[in-house]
Coordinates of C-alpha atoms and ligand atoms in Angstrom, one line a residue:
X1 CA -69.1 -24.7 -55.8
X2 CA -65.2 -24.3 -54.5
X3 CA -62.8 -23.4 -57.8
X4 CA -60.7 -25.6 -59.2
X5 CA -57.8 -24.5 -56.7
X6 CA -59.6 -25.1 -53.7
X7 CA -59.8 -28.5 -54.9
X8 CA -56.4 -29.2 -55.4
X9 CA -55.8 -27.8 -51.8
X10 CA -58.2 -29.8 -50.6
X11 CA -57.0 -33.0 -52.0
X12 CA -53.4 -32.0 -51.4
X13 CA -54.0 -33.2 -47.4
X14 CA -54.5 -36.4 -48.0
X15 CA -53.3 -37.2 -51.7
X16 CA -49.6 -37.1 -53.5
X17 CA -49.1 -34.3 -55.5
X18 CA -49.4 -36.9 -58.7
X19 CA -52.1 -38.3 -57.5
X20 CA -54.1 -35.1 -57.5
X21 CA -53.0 -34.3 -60.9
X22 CA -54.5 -37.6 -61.9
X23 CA -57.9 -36.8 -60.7
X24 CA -58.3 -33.8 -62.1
X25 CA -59.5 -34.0 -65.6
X26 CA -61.8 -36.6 -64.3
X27 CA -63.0 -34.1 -61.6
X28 CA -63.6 -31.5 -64.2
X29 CA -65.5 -33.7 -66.6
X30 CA -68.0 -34.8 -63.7
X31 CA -68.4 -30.8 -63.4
X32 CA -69.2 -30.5 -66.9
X33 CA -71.7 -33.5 -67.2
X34 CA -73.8 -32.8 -64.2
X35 CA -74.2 -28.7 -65.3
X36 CA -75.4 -30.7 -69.0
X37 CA -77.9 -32.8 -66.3
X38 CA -78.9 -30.2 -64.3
X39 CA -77.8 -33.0 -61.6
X40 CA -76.9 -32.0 -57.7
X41 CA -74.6 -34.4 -56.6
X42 CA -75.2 -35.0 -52.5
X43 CA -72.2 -36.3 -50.8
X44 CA -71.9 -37.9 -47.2
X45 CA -69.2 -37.0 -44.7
X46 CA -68.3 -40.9 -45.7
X47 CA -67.3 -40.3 -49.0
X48 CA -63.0 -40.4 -49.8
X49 CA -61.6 -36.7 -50.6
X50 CA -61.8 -36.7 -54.0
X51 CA -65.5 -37.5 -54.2
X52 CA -66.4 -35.1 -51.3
X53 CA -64.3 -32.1 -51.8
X54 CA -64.2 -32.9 -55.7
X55 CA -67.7 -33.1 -57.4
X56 CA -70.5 -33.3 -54.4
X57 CA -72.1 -29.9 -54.1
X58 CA -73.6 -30.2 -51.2
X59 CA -72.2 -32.5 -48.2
X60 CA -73.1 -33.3 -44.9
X61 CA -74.3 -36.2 -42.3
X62 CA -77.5 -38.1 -43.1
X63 CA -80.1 -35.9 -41.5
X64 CA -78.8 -32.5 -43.8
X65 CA -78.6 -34.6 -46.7
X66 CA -82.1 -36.2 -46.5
X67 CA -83.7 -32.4 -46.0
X68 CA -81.4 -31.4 -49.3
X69 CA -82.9 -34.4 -51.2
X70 CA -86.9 -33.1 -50.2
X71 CA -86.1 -29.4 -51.2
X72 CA -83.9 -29.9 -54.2
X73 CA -85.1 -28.2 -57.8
X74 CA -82.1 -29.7 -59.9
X75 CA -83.9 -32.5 -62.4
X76 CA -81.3 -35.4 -61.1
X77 CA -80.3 -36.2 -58.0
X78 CA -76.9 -38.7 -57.7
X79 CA -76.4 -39.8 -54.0
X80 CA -72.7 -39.8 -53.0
X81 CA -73.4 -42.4 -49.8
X82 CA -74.9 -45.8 -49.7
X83 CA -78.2 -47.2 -51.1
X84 CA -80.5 -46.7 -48.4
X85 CA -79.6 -43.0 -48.5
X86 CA -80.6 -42.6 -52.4
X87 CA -83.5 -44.2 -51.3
X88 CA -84.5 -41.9 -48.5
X89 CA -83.8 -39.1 -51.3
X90 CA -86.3 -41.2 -53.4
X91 CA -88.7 -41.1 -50.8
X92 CA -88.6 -37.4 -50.1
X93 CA -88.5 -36.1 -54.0
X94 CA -90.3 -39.4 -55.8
X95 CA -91.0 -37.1 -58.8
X96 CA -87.5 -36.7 -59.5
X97 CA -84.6 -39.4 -61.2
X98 CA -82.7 -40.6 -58.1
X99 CA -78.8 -42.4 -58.9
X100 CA -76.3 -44.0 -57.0
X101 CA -73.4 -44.7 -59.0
X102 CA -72.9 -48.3 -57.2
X103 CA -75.9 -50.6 -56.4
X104 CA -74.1 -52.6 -54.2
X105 CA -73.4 -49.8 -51.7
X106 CA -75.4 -51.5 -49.0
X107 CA -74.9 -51.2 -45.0
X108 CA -74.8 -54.4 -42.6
X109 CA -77.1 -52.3 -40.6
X110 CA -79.6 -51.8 -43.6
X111 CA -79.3 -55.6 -44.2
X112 CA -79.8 -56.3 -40.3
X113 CA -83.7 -56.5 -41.0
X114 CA -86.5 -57.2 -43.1
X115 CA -90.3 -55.6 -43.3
X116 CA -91.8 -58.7 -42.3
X117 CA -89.0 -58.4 -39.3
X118 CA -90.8 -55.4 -38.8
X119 CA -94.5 -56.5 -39.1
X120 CA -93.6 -59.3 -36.6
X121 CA -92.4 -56.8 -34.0
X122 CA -95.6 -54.8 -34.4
X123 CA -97.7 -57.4 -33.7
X124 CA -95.8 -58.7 -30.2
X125 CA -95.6 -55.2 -29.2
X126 CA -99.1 -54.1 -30.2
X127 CA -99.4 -49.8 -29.7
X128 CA -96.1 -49.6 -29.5
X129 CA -94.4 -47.2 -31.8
X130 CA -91.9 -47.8 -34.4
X131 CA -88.4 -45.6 -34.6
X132 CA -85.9 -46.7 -37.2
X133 CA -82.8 -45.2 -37.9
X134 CA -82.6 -44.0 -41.7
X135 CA -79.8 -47.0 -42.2
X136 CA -82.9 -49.4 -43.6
X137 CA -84.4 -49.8 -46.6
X138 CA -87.6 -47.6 -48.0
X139 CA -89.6 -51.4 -46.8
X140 CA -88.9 -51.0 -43.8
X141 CA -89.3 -47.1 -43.2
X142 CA -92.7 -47.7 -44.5
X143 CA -93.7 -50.2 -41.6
X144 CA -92.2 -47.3 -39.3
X145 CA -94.3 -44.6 -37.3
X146 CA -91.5 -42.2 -37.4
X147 CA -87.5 -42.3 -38.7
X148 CA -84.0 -41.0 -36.5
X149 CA -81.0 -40.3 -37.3
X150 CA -78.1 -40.5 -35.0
X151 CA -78.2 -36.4 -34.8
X152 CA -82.0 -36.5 -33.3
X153 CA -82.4 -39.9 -32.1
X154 CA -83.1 -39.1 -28.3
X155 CA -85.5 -36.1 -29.8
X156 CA -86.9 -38.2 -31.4
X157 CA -87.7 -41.1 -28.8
X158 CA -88.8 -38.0 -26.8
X159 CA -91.6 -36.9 -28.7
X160 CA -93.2 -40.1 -28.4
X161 CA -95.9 -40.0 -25.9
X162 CA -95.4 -43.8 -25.0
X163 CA -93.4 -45.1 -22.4
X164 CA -92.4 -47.9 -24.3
X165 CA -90.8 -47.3 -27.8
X166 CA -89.6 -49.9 -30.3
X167 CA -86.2 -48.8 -32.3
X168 CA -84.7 -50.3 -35.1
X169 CA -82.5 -51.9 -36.3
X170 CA -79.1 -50.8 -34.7
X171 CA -78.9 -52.3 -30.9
X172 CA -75.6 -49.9 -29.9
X173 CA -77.6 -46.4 -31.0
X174 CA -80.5 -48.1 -28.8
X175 CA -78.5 -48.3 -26.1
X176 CA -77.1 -45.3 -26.4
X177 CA -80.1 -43.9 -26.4
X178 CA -81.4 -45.7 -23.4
X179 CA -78.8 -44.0 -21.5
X180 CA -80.3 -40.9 -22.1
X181 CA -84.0 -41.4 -21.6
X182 CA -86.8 -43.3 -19.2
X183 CA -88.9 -44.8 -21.6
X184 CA -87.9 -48.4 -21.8
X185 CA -86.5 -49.4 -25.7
X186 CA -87.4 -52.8 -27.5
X187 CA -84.5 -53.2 -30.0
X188 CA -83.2 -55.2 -32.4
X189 CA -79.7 -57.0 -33.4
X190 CA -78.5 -55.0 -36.0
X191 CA -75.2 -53.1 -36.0
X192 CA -72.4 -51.1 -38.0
X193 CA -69.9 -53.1 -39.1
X194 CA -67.5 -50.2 -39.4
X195 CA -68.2 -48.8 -35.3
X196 CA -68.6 -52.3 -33.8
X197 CA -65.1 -52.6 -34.2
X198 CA -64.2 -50.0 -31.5
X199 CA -63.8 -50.9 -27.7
X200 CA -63.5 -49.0 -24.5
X201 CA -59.8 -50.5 -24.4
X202 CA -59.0 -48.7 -27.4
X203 CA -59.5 -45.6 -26.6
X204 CA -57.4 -46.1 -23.0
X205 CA -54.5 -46.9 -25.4
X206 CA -54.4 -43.9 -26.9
X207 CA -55.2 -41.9 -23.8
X208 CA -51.7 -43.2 -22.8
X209 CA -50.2 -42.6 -25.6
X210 CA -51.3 -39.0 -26.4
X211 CA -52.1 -37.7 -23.2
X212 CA -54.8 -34.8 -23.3
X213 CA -56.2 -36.5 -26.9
X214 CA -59.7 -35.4 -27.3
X215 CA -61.7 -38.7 -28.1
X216 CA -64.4 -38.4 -30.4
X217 CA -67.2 -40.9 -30.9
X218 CA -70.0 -41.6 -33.5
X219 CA -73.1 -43.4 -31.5
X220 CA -73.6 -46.3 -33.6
X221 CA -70.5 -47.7 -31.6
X222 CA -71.0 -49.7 -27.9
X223 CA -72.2 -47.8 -24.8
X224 CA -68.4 -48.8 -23.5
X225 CA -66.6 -46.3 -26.3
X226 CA -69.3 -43.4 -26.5
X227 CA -69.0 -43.3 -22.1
X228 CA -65.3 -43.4 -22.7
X229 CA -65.5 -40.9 -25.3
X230 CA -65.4 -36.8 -24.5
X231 CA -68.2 -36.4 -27.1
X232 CA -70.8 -38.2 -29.1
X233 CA -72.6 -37.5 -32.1
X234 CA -73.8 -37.9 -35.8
X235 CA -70.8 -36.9 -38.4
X236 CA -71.8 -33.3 -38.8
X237 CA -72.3 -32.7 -35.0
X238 CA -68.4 -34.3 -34.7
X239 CA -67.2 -31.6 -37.3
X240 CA -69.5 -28.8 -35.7
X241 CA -67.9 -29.6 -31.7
X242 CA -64.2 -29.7 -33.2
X243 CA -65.0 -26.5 -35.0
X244 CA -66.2 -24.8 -31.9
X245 CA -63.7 -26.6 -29.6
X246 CA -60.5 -25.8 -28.9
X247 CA -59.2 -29.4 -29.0
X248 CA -56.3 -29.6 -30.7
X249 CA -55.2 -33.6 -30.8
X250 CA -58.3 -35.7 -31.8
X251 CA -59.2 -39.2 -31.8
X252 CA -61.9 -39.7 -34.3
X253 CA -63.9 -42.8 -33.5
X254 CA -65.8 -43.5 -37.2
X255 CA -65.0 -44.0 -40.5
X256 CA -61.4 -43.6 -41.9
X257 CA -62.9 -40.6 -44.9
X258 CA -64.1 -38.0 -42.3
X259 CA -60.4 -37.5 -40.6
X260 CA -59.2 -37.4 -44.2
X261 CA -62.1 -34.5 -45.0
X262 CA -61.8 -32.7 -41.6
X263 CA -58.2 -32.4 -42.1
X264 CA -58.0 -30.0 -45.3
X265 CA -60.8 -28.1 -43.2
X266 CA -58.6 -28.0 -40.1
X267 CA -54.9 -28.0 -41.2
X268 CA -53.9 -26.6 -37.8
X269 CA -55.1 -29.9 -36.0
X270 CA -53.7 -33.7 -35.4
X271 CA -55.7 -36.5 -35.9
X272 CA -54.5 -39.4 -33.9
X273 CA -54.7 -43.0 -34.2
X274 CA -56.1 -45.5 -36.3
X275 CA -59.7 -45.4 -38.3
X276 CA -62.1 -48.0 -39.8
X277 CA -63.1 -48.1 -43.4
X278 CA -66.8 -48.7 -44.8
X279 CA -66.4 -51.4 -47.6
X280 CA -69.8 -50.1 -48.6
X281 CA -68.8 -46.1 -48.6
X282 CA -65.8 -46.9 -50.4
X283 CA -67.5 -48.8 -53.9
X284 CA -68.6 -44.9 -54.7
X285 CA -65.4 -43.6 -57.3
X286 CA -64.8 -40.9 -59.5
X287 CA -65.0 -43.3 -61.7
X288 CA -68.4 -44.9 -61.3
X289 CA -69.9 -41.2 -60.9
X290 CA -68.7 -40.3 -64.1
X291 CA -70.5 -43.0 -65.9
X292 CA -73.6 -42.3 -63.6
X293 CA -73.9 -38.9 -65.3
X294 CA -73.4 -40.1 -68.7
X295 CA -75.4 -43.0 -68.7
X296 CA -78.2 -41.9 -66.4
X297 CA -77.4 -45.0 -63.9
X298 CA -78.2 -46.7 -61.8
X299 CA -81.5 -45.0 -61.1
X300 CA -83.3 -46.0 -57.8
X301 CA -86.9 -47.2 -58.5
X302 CA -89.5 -47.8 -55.5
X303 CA -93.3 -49.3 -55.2
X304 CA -95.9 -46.3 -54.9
X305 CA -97.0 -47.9 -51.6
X306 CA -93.6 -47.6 -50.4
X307 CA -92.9 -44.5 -51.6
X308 CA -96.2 -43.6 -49.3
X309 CA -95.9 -45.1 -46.3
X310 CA -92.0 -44.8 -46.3
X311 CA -92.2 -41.4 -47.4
X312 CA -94.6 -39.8 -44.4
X313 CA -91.5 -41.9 -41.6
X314 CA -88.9 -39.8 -42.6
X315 CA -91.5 -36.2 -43.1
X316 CA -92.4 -36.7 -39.3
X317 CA -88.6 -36.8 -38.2
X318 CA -88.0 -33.4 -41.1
X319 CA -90.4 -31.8 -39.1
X320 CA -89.3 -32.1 -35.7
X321 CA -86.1 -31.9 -36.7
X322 CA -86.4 -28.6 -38.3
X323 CA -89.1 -27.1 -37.0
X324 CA -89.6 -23.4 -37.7
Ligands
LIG401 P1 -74.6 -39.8 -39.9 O1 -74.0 -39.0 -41.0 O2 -76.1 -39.6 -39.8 O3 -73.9 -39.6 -38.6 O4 -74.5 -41.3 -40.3 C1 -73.5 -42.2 -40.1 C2 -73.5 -43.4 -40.9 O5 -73.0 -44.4 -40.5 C3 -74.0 -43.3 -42.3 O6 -73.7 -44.5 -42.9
LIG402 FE1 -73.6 -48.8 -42.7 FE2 -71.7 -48.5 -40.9 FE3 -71.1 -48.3 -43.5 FE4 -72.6 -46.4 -42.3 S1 -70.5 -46.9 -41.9 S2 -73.0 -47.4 -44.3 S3 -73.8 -47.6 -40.8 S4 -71.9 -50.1 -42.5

């Protein structure tokens, strides 16, 4: 848990002094109230400053947090992300009260496809097994032989011993993944609104402009951008290579929070150039945590069969993934 004045430094990178001082008291009450709960708040690399450096105790890309959720002992768990991620912490600890402070904290990849979507697939492509990315809903992950996320996605896909491997829903991670392996890869339409938005020309830009910029990529965007790019990965795997790198001017091809969170981490560093923001993310405030803790909402509720099926997608990839 970082003190009080870690906080403020923290926040200090990206917020107005005033600002800060503004957040505060709020920050501290959320403290108090989830002690009272015995509540562990888990907080994407997504979330803004104050929500990630303030109140979540533990943070970190979707594949950390969904191993957190299954090996938690606090009594409450209150998912600082989007709804499909409460939901995969559902999954993994069903005994337990799951919140997300916002219920409309979707993902256009999440809404890219249904379980019947899923069903159909299955029976055009008989034998051949399902991937999905965590980004779907618990209905879908429970028509699904194993889940990815975009840390272990090629792992994954490799420890499938067909040749031919359907993965959902997001088309770009698919083809970034294609790149990477022989077996042939059935996909899907779906993609992130946020990443979509980045081309190849982008990044030329600001190659000219900052010459020597280290370009950074997350691999939901196009095959163009992550072949353009210096590196590629999940959000924890870009803040693990720009720890261990020397780069010193980055381009940080994702969502607009994680330059704002790397940068308190990482005074010493310039992050260039413009950023994307998740519409979705950014509906989880201080605010709407506070009253999450103090009046128990909104709790995430899922069908037993779901929670069973859905449950042993997502256990497959925690087991590969983290294999002793
Ligand atoms: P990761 O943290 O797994 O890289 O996920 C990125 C993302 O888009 C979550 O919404
Ligand atoms: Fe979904 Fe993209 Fe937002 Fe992540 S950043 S929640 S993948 S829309």
């Amino acid at each position: 848990m970082k003190t009080l004045d870690e906080i403020t430094r923290a926040l200090k990178s990206t917020y107005m002094d005033h600002e800060v001082e503004e957040k505060l008291p709020l920050i501290q009450e959320i403290q108090k109230l989830k002690k009272e709960k015995n509540a562990v708040l888990l907080g994407h690399n997504y979330m803004t400053p104050d929500v990630f450096h303030g109140v979540s105790d533990i943070t970190g890309d979707s594949l950390y947090l969904s191993k957190v959720a299954a090996d938690t002992t606090a009594e409450i768990i209150l998912f600082n992300g989007v709804h499909f991620m409460a939901e995969t912490a559902k999954l993994m600890s069903p005994q337990k009260k799951v919140l997300i402070a916002d219920l409309k904290a979707g993902c256009s990849l999440a809404e890219s496809i249904t379980r019947q979507d899923v069903v159909d697939l299955k029976k055009k492509y008989p034998g051949v097994p399902v991937v999905t990315y965590v980004n779907c809903t618990a209905d879908v992950k429970a028509e699904t032989d194993i889940c990815c996320t975009s840390a272990n996605a090629l792992q994954v896909v490799e420890s499938l011993e067909s040749d031919t491997v359907i993965f959902l829903p997001d088309q770009y991670l698919a083809a970034n993944v294609q790149n990477l392996t022989k077996k042939k890869i059935i996909t899907h339409p779906g993609s992130c609104m946020v990443h979509e938005m980045y081309s190849a020309e982008d990044i030329e830009l600001t190659r000219r402009q900052f010459p020597g910029v280290t370009v950074i990529s997350h691999p939901e965007c196009k095959t163009e951008v992550v072949d353009h790019s210096d590196y590629s990965g999940s959000t924890s795997q870009m803040s693990e290579f720009i720890r261990k790198s020397g780069a010193e001017n980055i381009f940080l091809i994702t969502e607009c929070s994680m330059g704002d969170n790397l940068r308190s981490e990482f005074p010493e560093k310039h992050f260039v150039s413009t950023c994307q923001v998740c519409p979705h993310m950014k509906r989880i405030t201080l605010e709407k945590i506070r009253d999450a803790l103090l009046f128990d909402q909104f709790e995430i509720h899922l069908d037993p069969e779901v929670i069973e099926k859905g449950r042993m997608s997502v256990q497959r990839m925690l087991d590969l993934s983290f294999k002793k």
